[in-house]
Amino acid sequence: MLVLGIETSCDECSIAVVEDGKTIRSNIVATQIDLHREFDGVVPEIASRLHTEWISSVFRRSLEEAGIAKEAIDVVAVTSRPGLIGSLLVGLSFAKGLAFALGKPLVTVDHIRAHLYAPHLEHCIDYPYLGLLVSGGHTVIGIVREYDSVEVLGTTIDDACGEAFDKVAKHYKMGYPGGVAIDKLAKQGDDSLFSFPDPSLHKGDHRYDVSYSGLKTAVINQIAQFTSAPPPYRNEDIAASFQKAAVGMLMKRLRYAIEDTDIRRVVAGGGVVANSRLRRELSELEDVEVIVPSMRLCTDNGAMIAGLGYMMFINGITSSLAENASSRVAAFRRGYP
Ligand code: KG4
Ligand code: ZN
């Protein structure tokens, strides 16, 4: 069965063809990174306009690379939530038009769950496992019992992890996208020059929660308080120390979750899982099977949408052409307390 996966929730315009939820026949990712660089962040209006301009050619290239005609598509899967609303609507409208024209079923997919499906495209993974989802908009630790079941243990009470990378990089003009720039700079830095705090949220319901707003403020506004070294500070050292704290916060919660649940399998997904320090620290977990996607499947892509769309379709889930897009998914965010 051939599923087309369409992803336009943020700044990647991506369309993939995936066979039987496993074999990636094509996965075209047209990134808008260069066009948002001068603003040091994704400009929603520019993102949706570019999706509108690019989506037809990305679709054609995806079919070409997969070696199929559009009539061979069995199911059209598309991200409908969460994301930038204007960008989501471009992909969703395209998907609806295509499904209608071809007379094929439409499946609308949750982008966050799709990030956790991405590693399944490359590995055979048994359930249950602890899912670690770390992206620009979300940070979630949960128990994944089935393809469609994530029991959220912990999440961010304020900013997402990727968001903190992006904002720190923007403030210190380290480069864009922020996560990639910090990862690179950190390799030349001293991660012990600054000792940034880890918020004490370890009680009751918040045992697995993270908070990146305080870390961001410490790094951007209060940096002198966290070192005995005199300024000027090097960006390399700031990047390395921040990255150590950001990854450390995640790893600490993940260790709690492993100890408490005794689930010794961890599956990670999302853009920040491309981070070299996070990948290294995950690989160093003892007596735990750790599965991370390859780099191209960490960041946004249509293949993970097609993969999860396939699982939903074979389990009887389809969507109507009246389906709408939604910028947020309440289940993956938490207010404080
Ligand atoms: O999953 P993703 O592509 O989009 C969302 O769903 O948000 O994640 C994008 C995020 C951005 O915040 C970006 O800075 C971060 O992933 N990122 C990284 C790295 N590569 C991308 N963060 C840390 N280290 C990286 N190497
Ligand atoms: Zn994403």
PDB file of N, CA, C and O in Angstrom, residues 67-107:
ATOM      1  N   GLY A  67       8.877   6.859  -8.451  1.00  0.00           N
ATOM      2  CA  GLY A  67       8.629   6.120  -9.701  1.00  0.00           C
ATOM      3  C   GLY A  67       7.175   5.706  -9.853  1.00  0.00           C
ATOM      4  O   GLY A  67       6.874   4.637 -10.385  1.00  0.00           O
ATOM      5  N   ILE A  68       6.263   6.551  -9.411  1.00  0.00           N
ATOM      6  CA  ILE A  68       4.834   6.218  -9.532  1.00  0.00           C
ATOM      7  C   ILE A  68       4.043   7.381 -10.147  1.00  0.00           C
ATOM      8  O   ILE A  68       4.477   8.533 -10.118  1.00  0.00           O
ATOM      9  N   ALA A  69       2.867   7.031 -10.691  1.00  0.00           N
ATOM     10  CA  ALA A  69       1.921   8.061 -11.138  1.00  0.00           C
ATOM     11  C   ALA A  69       1.006   8.366  -9.958  1.00  0.00           C
ATOM     12  O   ALA A  69       0.865   7.548  -9.049  1.00  0.00           O
ATOM     13  N   LYS A  70       0.352   9.522  -9.995  1.00  0.00           N
ATOM     14  CA  LYS A  70      -0.459   9.900  -8.816  1.00  0.00           C
ATOM     15  C   LYS A  70      -1.617   8.931  -8.564  1.00  0.00           C
ATOM     16  O   LYS A  70      -2.042   8.729  -7.433  1.00  0.00           O
ATOM     17  N   GLU A  71      -2.061   8.274  -9.652  1.00  0.00           N
ATOM     18  CA  GLU A  71      -3.173   7.324  -9.504  1.00  0.00           C
ATOM     19  C   GLU A  71      -2.781   6.107  -8.649  1.00  0.00           C
ATOM     20  O   GLU A  71      -3.641   5.392  -8.145  1.00  0.00           O
ATOM     21  N   ALA A  72      -1.478   5.885  -8.490  1.00  0.00           N
ATOM     22  CA  ALA A  72      -1.026   4.717  -7.699  1.00  0.00           C
ATOM     23  C   ALA A  72      -1.108   4.965  -6.196  1.00  0.00           C
ATOM     24  O   ALA A  72      -0.963   4.041  -5.397  1.00  0.00           O
ATOM     25  N   ILE A  73      -1.334   6.226  -5.815  1.00  0.00           N
ATOM     26  CA  ILE A  73      -1.417   6.544  -4.369  1.00  0.00           C
ATOM     27  C   ILE A  73      -2.685   5.896  -3.800  1.00  0.00           C
ATOM     28  O   ILE A  73      -3.771   6.033  -4.360  1.00  0.00           O
ATOM     29  N   ASP A  74      -2.538   5.185  -2.681  1.00  0.00           N
ATOM     30  CA  ASP A  74      -3.702   4.541  -2.057  1.00  0.00           C
ATOM     31  C   ASP A  74      -4.357   5.416  -0.992  1.00  0.00           C
ATOM     32  O   ASP A  74      -5.567   5.356  -0.792  1.00  0.00           O
ATOM     33  N   VAL A  75      -3.528   6.170  -0.272  1.00  0.00           N
ATOM     34  CA  VAL A  75      -4.039   6.982   0.844  1.00  0.00           C
ATOM     35  C   VAL A  75      -3.262   8.300   0.859  1.00  0.00           C
ATOM     36  O   VAL A  75      -2.053   8.305   0.610  1.00  0.00           O
ATOM     37  N   VAL A  76      -3.972   9.388   1.154  1.00  0.00           N
ATOM     38  CA  VAL A  76      -3.292  10.679   1.300  1.00  0.00           C
ATOM     39  C   VAL A  76      -3.266  11.041   2.790  1.00  0.00           C
ATOM     40  O   VAL A  76      -4.316  11.209   3.413  1.00  0.00           O
ATOM     41  N   ALA A  77      -2.055  11.106   3.360  1.00  0.00           N
ATOM     42  CA  ALA A  77      -1.914  11.475   4.776  1.00  0.00           C
ATOM     43  C   ALA A  77      -1.302  12.868   4.856  1.00  0.00           C
ATOM     44  O   ALA A  77      -0.455  13.226   4.031  1.00  0.00           O
ATOM     45  N   VAL A  78      -1.739  13.631   5.840  1.00  0.00           N
ATOM     46  CA  VAL A  78      -1.258  15.016   5.940  1.00  0.00           C
ATOM     47  C   VAL A  78      -1.229  15.461   7.397  1.00  0.00           C
ATOM     48  O   VAL A  78      -2.083  15.063   8.183  1.00  0.00           O
ATOM     49  N   THR A  79      -0.240  16.285   7.741  1.00  0.00           N
ATOM     50  CA  THR A  79      -0.204  16.880   9.087  1.00  0.00           C
ATOM     51  C   THR A  79      -1.321  17.901   9.203  1.00  0.00           C
ATOM     52  O   THR A  79      -1.403  18.816   8.386  1.00  0.00           O
ATOM     53  N   SER A  80      -2.156  17.758  10.241  1.00  0.00           N
ATOM     54  CA  SER A  80      -3.201  18.778  10.441  1.00  0.00           C
ATOM     55  C   SER A  80      -3.027  19.514  11.765  1.00  0.00           C
ATOM     56  O   SER A  80      -3.741  20.458  12.049  1.00  0.00           O
ATOM     57  N   ARG A  81      -2.071  19.051  12.615  1.00  0.00           N
ATOM     58  CA  ARG A  81      -1.894  19.646  13.944  1.00  0.00           C
ATOM     59  C   ARG A  81      -0.621  19.128  14.562  1.00  0.00           C
ATOM     60  O   ARG A  81      -0.235  18.027  14.179  1.00  0.00           O
ATOM     61  N   PRO A  82       0.048  19.781  15.484  1.00  0.00           N
ATOM     62  CA  PRO A  82       0.005  21.219  15.682  1.00  0.00           C
ATOM     63  C   PRO A  82       1.022  21.878  14.761  1.00  0.00           C
ATOM     64  O   PRO A  82       1.819  21.185  14.119  1.00  0.00           O
ATOM     65  N   GLY A  83       1.017  23.211  14.709  1.00  0.00           N
ATOM     66  CA  GLY A  83       1.965  23.906  13.842  1.00  0.00           C
ATOM     67  C   GLY A  83       1.486  25.322  13.574  1.00  0.00           C
ATOM     68  O   GLY A  83       0.562  25.812  14.227  1.00  0.00           O
ATOM     69  N   LEU A  84       2.124  25.952  12.590  1.00  0.00           N
ATOM     70  CA  LEU A  84       1.709  27.302  12.194  1.00  0.00           C
ATOM     71  C   LEU A  84       0.441  27.150  11.372  1.00  0.00           C
ATOM     72  O   LEU A  84       0.433  26.413  10.374  1.00  0.00           O
ATOM     73  N   ILE A  85      -0.604  27.838  11.766  1.00  0.00           N
ATOM     74  CA  ILE A  85      -1.907  27.553  11.183  1.00  0.00           C
ATOM     75  C   ILE A  85      -1.940  27.803   9.660  1.00  0.00           C
ATOM     76  O   ILE A  85      -2.477  26.994   8.898  1.00  0.00           O
ATOM     77  N   GLY A  86      -1.329  28.895   9.214  1.00  0.00           N
ATOM     78  CA  GLY A  86      -1.336  29.196   7.782  1.00  0.00           C
ATOM     79  C   GLY A  86      -0.590  28.133   6.982  1.00  0.00           C
ATOM     80  O   GLY A  86      -1.012  27.740   5.887  1.00  0.00           O
ATOM     81  N   SER A  87       0.505  27.652   7.527  1.00  0.00           N
ATOM     82  CA  SER A  87       1.308  26.628   6.858  1.00  0.00           C
ATOM     83  C   SER A  87       0.570  25.292   6.841  1.00  0.00           C
ATOM     84  O   SER A  87       0.520  24.596   5.818  1.00  0.00           O
ATOM     85  N   LEU A  88      -0.026  24.930   7.973  1.00  0.00           N
ATOM     86  CA  LEU A  88      -0.794  23.677   8.037  1.00  0.00           C
ATOM     87  C   LEU A  88      -1.903  23.685   6.990  1.00  0.00           C
ATOM     88  O   LEU A  88      -2.152  22.674   6.316  1.00  0.00           O
ATOM     89  N   LEU A  89      -2.569  24.841   6.848  1.00  0.00           N
ATOM     90  CA  LEU A  89      -3.714  24.912   5.933  1.00  0.00           C
ATOM     91  C   LEU A  89      -3.309  24.692   4.480  1.00  0.00           C
ATOM     92  O   LEU A  89      -4.087  24.154   3.702  1.00  0.00           O
ATOM     93  N   VAL A  90      -2.086  25.084   4.131  1.00  0.00           N
ATOM     94  CA  VAL A  90      -1.633  24.872   2.746  1.00  0.00           C
ATOM     95  C   VAL A  90      -1.560  23.366   2.462  1.00  0.00           C
ATOM     96  O   VAL A  90      -2.117  22.861   1.475  1.00  0.00           O
ATOM     97  N   GLY A  91      -0.900  22.624   3.361  1.00  0.00           N
ATOM     98  CA  GLY A  91      -0.769  21.175   3.170  1.00  0.00           C
ATOM     99  C   GLY A  91      -2.111  20.479   3.236  1.00  0.00           C
ATOM    100  O   GLY A  91      -2.412  19.587   2.425  1.00  0.00           O
ATOM    101  N   LEU A  92      -2.934  20.895   4.199  1.00  0.00           N
ATOM    102  CA  LEU A  92      -4.238  20.236   4.380  1.00  0.00           C
ATOM    103  C   LEU A  92      -5.138  20.476   3.165  1.00  0.00           C
ATOM    104  O   LEU A  92      -5.795  19.545   2.671  1.00  0.00           O
ATOM    105  N   SER A  93      -5.149  21.703   2.651  1.00  0.00           N
ATOM    106  CA  SER A  93      -5.990  21.997   1.493  1.00  0.00           C
ATOM    107  C   SER A  93      -5.515  21.213   0.275  1.00  0.00           C
ATOM    108  O   SER A  93      -6.313  20.665  -0.493  1.00  0.00           O
ATOM    109  N   PHE A  94      -4.201  21.140   0.109  1.00  0.00           N
ATOM    110  CA  PHE A  94      -3.627  20.383  -1.014  1.00  0.00           C
ATOM    111  C   PHE A  94      -4.034  18.910  -0.887  1.00  0.00           C
ATOM    112  O   PHE A  94      -4.462  18.277  -1.857  1.00  0.00           O
ATOM    113  N   ALA A  95      -3.918  18.387   0.325  1.00  0.00           N
ATOM    114  CA  ALA A  95      -4.238  16.970   0.565  1.00  0.00           C
ATOM    115  C   ALA A  95      -5.715  16.686   0.301  1.00  0.00           C
ATOM    116  O   ALA A  95      -6.067  15.677  -0.319  1.00  0.00           O
ATOM    117  N   LYS A  96      -6.558  17.581   0.751  1.00  0.00           N
ATOM    118  CA  LYS A  96      -7.999  17.388   0.536  1.00  0.00           C
ATOM    119  C   LYS A  96      -8.324  17.393  -0.959  1.00  0.00           C
ATOM    120  O   LYS A  96      -9.072  16.544  -1.438  1.00  0.00           O
ATOM    121  N   GLY A  97      -7.762  18.369  -1.667  1.00  0.00           N
ATOM    122  CA  GLY A  97      -8.007  18.458  -3.111  1.00  0.00           C
ATOM    123  C   GLY A  97      -7.539  17.197  -3.813  1.00  0.00           C
ATOM    124  O   GLY A  97      -8.237  16.648  -4.682  1.00  0.00           O
ATOM    125  N   LEU A  98      -6.371  16.707  -3.418  1.00  0.00           N
ATOM    126  CA  LEU A  98      -5.797  15.523  -4.058  1.00  0.00           C
ATOM    127  C   LEU A  98      -6.645  14.281  -3.750  1.00  0.00           C
ATOM    128  O   LEU A  98      -6.977  13.494  -4.655  1.00  0.00           O
ATOM    129  N   ALA A  99      -7.008  14.129  -2.478  1.00  0.00           N
ATOM    130  CA  ALA A  99      -7.809  12.964  -2.088  1.00  0.00           C
ATOM    131  C   ALA A  99      -9.142  12.973  -2.825  1.00  0.00           C
ATOM    132  O   ALA A  99      -9.612  11.940  -3.328  1.00  0.00           O
ATOM    133  N   PHE A 100      -9.731  14.149  -2.939  1.00  0.00           N
ATOM    134  CA  PHE A 100     -11.023  14.275  -3.621  1.00  0.00           C
ATOM    135  C   PHE A 100     -10.872  13.947  -5.111  1.00  0.00           C
ATOM    136  O   PHE A 100     -11.629  13.158  -5.673  1.00  0.00           O
ATOM    137  N   ALA A 101      -9.844  14.540  -5.734  1.00  0.00           N
ATOM    138  CA  ALA A 101      -9.651  14.337  -7.169  1.00  0.00           C
ATOM    139  C   ALA A 101      -9.341  12.884  -7.502  1.00  0.00           C
ATOM    140  O   ALA A 101      -9.788  12.353  -8.525  1.00  0.00           O
ATOM    141  N   LEU A 102      -8.574  12.227  -6.641  1.00  0.00           N
ATOM    142  CA  LEU A 102      -8.187  10.832  -6.915  1.00  0.00           C
ATOM    143  C   LEU A 102      -9.222   9.838  -6.382  1.00  0.00           C
ATOM    144  O   LEU A 102      -9.132   8.637  -6.669  1.00  0.00           O
ATOM    145  N   GLY A 103     -10.147  10.322  -5.573  1.00  0.00           N
ATOM    146  CA  GLY A 103     -11.129   9.426  -4.953  1.00  0.00           C
ATOM    147  C   GLY A 103     -10.469   8.487  -3.956  1.00  0.00           C
ATOM    148  O   GLY A 103     -10.846   7.324  -3.805  1.00  0.00           O
ATOM    149  N   LYS A 104      -9.455   9.006  -3.234  1.00  0.00           N
ATOM    150  CA  LYS A 104      -8.715   8.185  -2.262  1.00  0.00           C
ATOM    151  C   LYS A 104      -8.958   8.713  -0.836  1.00  0.00           C
ATOM    152  O   LYS A 104      -9.261   9.888  -0.644  1.00  0.00           O
ATOM    153  N   PRO A 105      -8.808   7.854   0.170  1.00  0.00           N
ATOM    154  CA  PRO A 105      -9.044   8.300   1.543  1.00  0.00           C
ATOM    155  C   PRO A 105      -8.015   9.315   2.037  1.00  0.00           C
ATOM    156  O   PRO A 105      -6.848   9.290   1.608  1.00  0.00           O
ATOM    157  N   LEU A 106      -8.492  10.159   2.940  1.00  0.00           N
ATOM    158  CA  LEU A 106      -7.646  11.170   3.572  1.00  0.00           C
ATOM    159  C   LEU A 106      -7.438  10.773   5.033  1.00  0.00           C
ATOM    160  O   LEU A 106      -8.374  10.330   5.699  1.00  0.00           O
ATOM    161  N   VAL A 107      -6.193  10.890   5.509  1.00  0.00           N
ATOM    162  CA  VAL A 107      -5.921  10.642   6.927  1.00  0.00           C
ATOM    163  C   VAL A 107      -5.175  11.862   7.463  1.00  0.00           C
ATOM    164  O   VAL A 107      -4.108  12.218   6.943  1.00  0.00           O
TER     165      VAL A 107
END
